[in-house]
C-alpha positions as CSV (number, residue, x, y, z in Angstrom):
1,M,0.0,0.0,0.0
2,G,1.1,3.6,-0.7
3,D,1.3,6.6,1.5
4,K,-2.5,7.3,1.6
5,Y,-1.9,9.8,4.4
6,L,0.6,11.9,2.3
7,M,3.1,11.9,5.2
8,D,5.9,12.6,2.8
9,S,4.1,15.6,1.4
10,H,1.5,18.1,2.5
11,K,-2.3,18.7,2.2
12,L,-2.5,22.4,1.3
13,H,-4.1,21.5,-2.0
14,W,-7.3,20.8,0.0
15,H,-7.2,24.2,1.7
16,L,-6.6,26.5,-1.3
17,D,-9.3,28.9,0.0
18,R,-7.1,29.6,3.0
19,V,-4.0,29.9,0.8
20,R,-5.7,32.3,-1.5
21,D,-7.0,34.5,1.4
22,Y,-3.5,34.8,2.8
23,F,-1.9,35.8,-0.5
24,L,-4.7,38.4,-0.9
25,G,-3.5,40.0,2.3
26,K,-6.1,38.6,4.7
27,K,-5.3,37.8,8.3
28,I,-6.0,34.1,8.4
29,A,-6.1,31.5,11.2
30,P,-3.7,28.5,10.9
31,I,-5.1,25.3,9.5
32,H,-3.2,23.1,12.0
33,I,-1.3,23.6,15.3
34,D,1.2,21.2,17.0
35,V,0.3,21.6,20.6
36,G,2.8,20.9,23.3
37,L,1.2,19.8,26.6
38,S,4.3,19.4,28.8
39,K,7.9,20.4,29.2
40,G,9.2,17.1,30.4
41,C,9.7,13.6,29.1
42,N,10.0,10.2,30.8
43,I,12.5,8.8,28.3
44,R,15.7,10.1,26.6
45,C,15.6,9.3,22.9
46,E,19.1,9.8,21.4
47,Y,17.8,11.8,18.5
48,C,15.3,14.1,20.3
49,F,15.5,17.9,20.2
50,G,13.6,18.0,23.4
51,V,16.5,16.4,25.3
52,L,18.8,19.2,24.0
53,Q,16.2,21.8,25.1
54,G,16.3,20.4,28.6
55,N,12.8,18.9,28.6
56,L,13.6,16.2,31.2
57,Y,10.8,15.1,33.6
58,R,11.5,15.8,37.2
59,K,8.9,14.7,39.7
60,G,7.7,17.5,41.8
61,S,8.8,20.2,39.4
62,E,6.5,19.4,36.4
63,I,5.8,22.0,33.9
64,Y,2.7,21.6,31.8
65,F,0.0,23.6,30.0
66,P,-2.6,24.5,32.7
67,R,-6.2,23.3,32.3
68,E,-8.2,26.5,32.0
69,P,-6.0,28.2,29.4
70,L,-5.7,25.0,27.5
71,L,-9.4,24.5,27.2
72,R,-9.9,28.2,26.3
73,Y,-7.2,27.8,23.6
74,I,-8.9,24.8,22.1
75,K,-12.3,26.6,22.0
76,D,-10.8,29.7,20.5
77,A,-9.0,27.7,17.8
78,S,-12.2,26.1,16.8
79,K,-14.1,29.4,16.6
80,L,-11.4,31.0,14.5
81,G,-11.3,28.2,11.9
82,V,-8.4,26.0,12.9
83,K,-9.1,22.5,11.5
84,S,-6.8,20.3,13.6
85,L,-4.7,20.0,16.7
86,A,-1.9,17.5,17.3
87,F,-0.9,16.9,20.9
88,I,2.7,16.3,20.1
89,G,5.0,19.1,21.1
90,E,8.5,19.0,22.4
91,A,8.0,16.5,25.3
92,E,5.6,13.7,26.4
93,P,1.9,14.9,26.3
94,L,0.7,12.2,28.6
95,L,2.6,13.8,31.5
96,N,-0.1,16.5,31.4
97,P,-3.0,15.4,33.7
98,H,-5.5,17.2,31.5
99,V,-4.6,15.5,28.2
100,Y,-7.6,13.1,28.1
101,E,-10.1,15.9,28.9
102,A,-8.5,18.1,26.2
103,I,-8.8,15.4,23.6
104,V,-12.5,15.0,24.2
105,F,-13.1,18.7,24.5
106,A,-11.3,19.3,21.1
107,R,-13.5,16.8,19.4
108,K,-16.6,18.3,20.9
109,N,-15.5,21.6,19.5
110,S,-15.4,20.1,16.0
111,L,-11.6,19.9,15.8
112,D,-9.8,16.9,14.4
113,V,-7.4,15.9,17.1
114,S,-4.4,13.5,17.3
115,L,-1.8,12.3,19.8
116,G,1.9,11.6,19.4
117,T,3.3,9.7,22.4
118,N,5.9,7.2,23.5
119,G,2.9,5.3,24.9
120,I,4.3,4.3,28.3
121,L,1.8,6.3,30.3
122,F,-1.3,5.6,28.1
123,D,-4.3,4.9,30.2
124,T,-5.9,1.4,29.7
125,S,-9.2,2.2,31.4
126,K,-12.0,4.6,30.6
127,K,-9.9,7.6,29.9
128,G,-7.8,5.7,27.3
129,I,-10.9,4.2,25.6
130,S,-12.5,7.7,25.5
131,A,-9.4,9.1,23.9
132,L,-9.5,6.4,21.2
133,E,-13.1,7.2,20.6
134,N,-12.3,10.9,19.9
135,L,-8.9,10.8,18.3
136,T,-8.5,11.0,14.5
137,W,-5.2,9.2,14.9
138,I,-2.7,8.2,17.6
139,R,1.0,7.6,16.8
140,F,3.5,5.8,19.0
141,N,7.0,7.0,18.7
142,I,9.1,3.9,18.8
143,S,12.4,3.5,16.9
144,A,13.4,0.0,17.7
145,G,11.8,-3.4,17.3
146,T,13.6,-5.2,20.1
147,E,14.0,-4.8,23.8
148,E,17.7,-4.3,23.6
149,G,17.4,-1.8,20.7
150,Y,14.7,0.1,22.6
151,R,16.9,0.3,25.7
152,R,19.8,1.6,23.6
153,I,18.0,4.1,21.4
154,H,15.3,5.4,23.8
155,R,17.4,4.9,27.0
156,S,14.4,3.2,28.7
157,N,13.5,-0.3,29.9
158,E,9.9,0.1,29.1
159,F,9.8,-1.7,25.7
160,N,7.3,-4.4,26.8
161,T,5.1,-1.7,28.4
162,V,4.9,0.2,25.1
163,V,4.1,-3.0,23.2
164,E,1.3,-3.8,25.6
165,K,-0.1,-0.3,25.3
166,I,-0.1,-0.5,21.5
167,K,-1.8,-3.8,21.7
168,F,-4.4,-2.4,24.0
169,C,-5.2,0.3,21.5
170,T,-5.5,-2.0,18.5
171,D,-7.7,-4.4,20.5
172,I,-10.0,-1.6,21.6
173,K,-10.2,-0.3,18.0
174,R,-11.3,-3.7,16.7
175,K,-13.6,-4.4,19.6
176,Y,-15.6,-1.2,19.3
177,K,-15.0,-0.8,15.5
178,L,-13.5,2.7,16.0
179,P,-12.3,4.8,13.1
180,V,-9.1,6.0,14.8
181,T,-5.9,5.4,12.9
182,I,-3.1,3.8,14.9
183,G,0.4,4.1,13.8
184,L,4.1,3.8,14.8
185,Q,6.9,6.2,13.9
186,M,10.5,5.4,13.6
187,V,13.2,8.1,13.4
188,L,15.8,6.5,11.3
189,T,19.5,7.0,12.2
190,P,22.7,5.1,11.5
191,N,22.5,3.8,15.0
192,N,19.1,2.0,14.7
193,V,18.8,1.0,11.0
194,N,19.4,-2.6,12.1
195,E,16.1,-2.4,14.1
196,L,14.0,-1.5,11.1
197,I,12.9,-4.9,9.9
198,S,12.1,-6.2,13.4
199,L,10.0,-3.0,14.0
200,A,8.2,-3.4,10.7
201,K,7.3,-7.0,11.6
202,L,6.3,-5.9,15.1
203,G,3.9,-3.3,13.7
204,K,2.3,-6.0,11.5
205,R,2.0,-8.4,14.5
206,L,0.4,-5.7,16.6
207,K,-2.1,-4.9,13.9
208,V,-1.4,-1.2,13.7
209,D,-2.4,0.6,10.5
210,Y,1.0,1.8,9.6
211,L,4.7,2.3,10.4
212,V,6.2,5.5,9.1
213,V,10.0,5.8,8.8
214,K,11.4,9.3,8.8
215,Q,14.8,10.9,8.7
216,C,16.4,12.5,11.8
217,S,15.9,16.3,11.7
218,D,19.0,18.1,13.0
219,T,20.6,21.5,12.9
220,V,23.1,22.3,10.2
221,D,25.8,22.4,12.9
222,S,24.8,18.8,13.8
223,R,23.8,19.5,17.4
224,I,22.2,16.1,17.7
225,G,25.0,14.5,15.8
226,F,23.2,13.3,12.7
227,F,23.2,16.2,10.1
228,D,26.8,15.4,9.1
229,K,25.8,11.8,8.6
230,L,22.9,12.4,6.2
231,D,25.0,11.0,3.3
232,E,24.9,7.6,5.0
233,Y,21.2,7.4,4.4
234,D,22.0,6.4,0.8
235,N,23.3,3.1,2.3
236,F,19.9,2.3,3.8
237,F,17.8,2.2,0.6
238,D,17.9,-1.6,0.3
239,I,16.8,-2.3,3.8
240,L,14.1,0.4,3.5
241,R,12.7,-1.4,0.5
242,M,12.8,-4.7,2.4
243,A,10.8,-3.0,5.2
244,E,8.2,-1.8,2.6
245,K,7.6,-5.4,1.6
246,E,6.2,-6.1,5.1
247,S,3.1,-4.0,4.0
248,T,-0.2,-5.9,3.6
249,K,-3.7,-4.9,2.6
250,N,-4.3,-3.6,6.1
251,Y,-0.8,-2.5,7.1
252,S,1.5,0.1,5.4
253,V,5.2,0.6,5.9
254,I,5.6,4.2,4.8
255,I,9.0,5.5,4.0
256,K,9.5,9.2,3.8
257,W,11.7,8.8,0.7
258,K,11.8,12.5,-0.2
259,K,13.2,13.7,3.1
260,I,15.4,10.6,3.6
261,A,17.0,11.2,0.2
262,N,17.4,15.0,0.1
263,K,20.4,15.2,2.5
264,G,18.8,18.1,4.3
265,K,18.7,20.4,1.3
266,R,15.8,22.7,0.5
267,S,14.5,24.3,-2.8
268,Y,13.1,27.4,-1.1
269,K,14.7,30.5,0.4
270,Q,11.9,31.7,2.6
271,C,9.8,30.2,5.3
272,L,6.3,31.0,4.1
273,G,4.4,28.3,6.0
274,V,4.0,29.9,9.4
275,P,0.5,31.3,8.9
276,F,-0.8,27.8,8.1
277,L,1.0,25.7,10.7
278,L,1.8,26.9,14.2
279,Y,3.5,25.4,17.3
280,S,2.7,26.0,21.0
281,S,5.0,24.8,23.7
282,G,4.3,22.8,26.8
283,D,4.3,25.9,28.9
284,G,1.6,27.6,26.8
285,K,3.7,29.9,24.6
286,L,3.0,30.3,20.9
287,Y,5.8,30.1,18.3
288,P,6.2,30.0,14.5
289,C,8.5,27.0,14.8
290,G,9.6,24.5,17.5
291,M,13.2,25.6,17.0
292,F,12.4,28.8,18.9
293,F,11.3,26.9,22.1
294,D,14.9,27.4,23.3
295,Y,16.5,29.6,20.6
296,K,15.8,33.3,20.5
297,S,12.5,32.4,22.3
298,K,11.7,35.9,23.5
299,E,12.4,37.3,20.1
300,Y,10.1,34.9,18.3
301,C,7.4,34.2,20.9
302,M,4.0,35.3,19.4
303,G,2.2,35.3,22.8
304,D,1.6,33.6,26.0
305,L,-1.6,31.5,25.9
306,T,-1.7,31.2,29.7
307,K,-2.2,35.0,29.9
308,Q,-3.8,35.9,26.5
309,S,-6.5,34.4,24.4
310,F,-5.5,32.7,21.2
311,K,-7.9,35.1,19.4
312,D,-6.2,38.2,20.8
313,I,-2.8,36.8,19.9
314,I,-3.4,36.0,16.2
315,K,-5.1,39.4,15.7
316,S,-2.2,41.2,17.4
317,K,0.5,43.2,15.7
318,R,3.1,41.1,17.5
319,Y,1.9,37.9,15.9
320,W,2.1,39.2,12.3
321,D,5.4,41.0,13.0
322,V,6.9,37.6,13.9
323,V,5.4,36.0,10.7
324,E,7.2,38.7,8.7
325,K,10.4,38.3,10.7
326,V,10.5,34.6,10.0
327,K,10.1,35.3,6.2
328,K,13.3,37.3,6.4
329,M,15.3,34.5,8.1
330,D,18.1,32.6,6.3
331,T,16.5,29.2,5.9
332,S,19.9,27.6,5.1
333,K,20.6,27.9,8.9
334,C,17.3,26.2,9.9
335,Y,17.3,22.6,11.0
336,S,16.8,20.1,8.3
337,N,13.5,18.7,7.1
338,C,11.3,20.6,9.6
339,R,7.6,20.1,9.9
340,T,6.9,23.0,7.6
341,H,9.3,21.8,4.9
342,A,6.8,20.3,2.4
343,I,4.4,23.3,2.8
344,N,7.3,25.7,2.2
345,E,8.2,23.9,-1.0
346,F,4.7,24.2,-2.3
347,L,4.3,27.9,-1.3
348,W,7.7,28.8,-2.7
349,E,6.6,27.3,-6.0
350,L,3.4,29.3,-6.0
351,V,5.1,32.7,-5.5
352,H,7.8,31.8,-8.0
353,P,5.8,30.5,-11.0
354,P,7.6,28.9,-14.0
355,K,8.1,30.4,-17.4
356,H,5.2,29.8,-19.8
357,M,2.8,28.9,-17.0
358,N,-0.2,28.9,-19.2
359,F,1.1,25.9,-21.2
360,I,-0.3,23.5,-18.6
């Protein structure tokens, strides 16, 4: 099966009314927001930006998005025309005690809502079932298919716990015939490529809908330690094709070939995607990009959702000043294959049409 979710591309083609409005000078609301719910994580994945940003869970000093501002944010987003929220962020969303309520509340407010999690803390009682009833999709971040590999890559001994939580979700989906899509995500690096086939087989055994394999995003100065190894991805093509062969009628192994093969290069010279895709951090601050959670954060913070309404923020001069400021950035210094990458490619092409464009 192919990539029916367009994970290696974008979906702006289905929101051209919003694109048109923006280029006509209208102040639009974003289509999607990646919403961080906490500033801590209970594992230490070797490829994670959150670890570099200091998002380590410390019992007794938890930082997470407070309940009332979070629910207000969700309601405002719906009223303003936001279409979807992904509870992903820079840390583990399940560390926020309000996550399950937020999922249900988002769906009641006509938003598509999803969850990206390491899965260790996923509730296996009423709250978890309710979440599965309301989520459009849930994705488990797991980059190893064996207990030893998981311990090495994620620096955690919870492999079997994660497997059981995934199985719980697929069992509940089948039992109640839920429409939720359940997937796994692997961040491919030279250190875990030997785990790929076992993970692809594990996903099939657990009856998830897909396994998606993506590149490791890193800064151009290789802060995580993988940008200067992107040439090595060429050596993985054979094993990636082997993994694809594990796909069945009901299970897809999806390889993000475009990003894996592009060696971190971009065709655009401006970041134009901010008005369509935003990020909020686990402490409730709104940003144009996750990179700014700990880099020039004051300079690029669009507003504080714990103190201001989302409506007031996106109508503010500050918000649109930051949008313009990002457009003037040198994208060659941004981290590789960011979330907005495919959107930026599309928008750059729109504002730089080819010669003889009427000869379609």
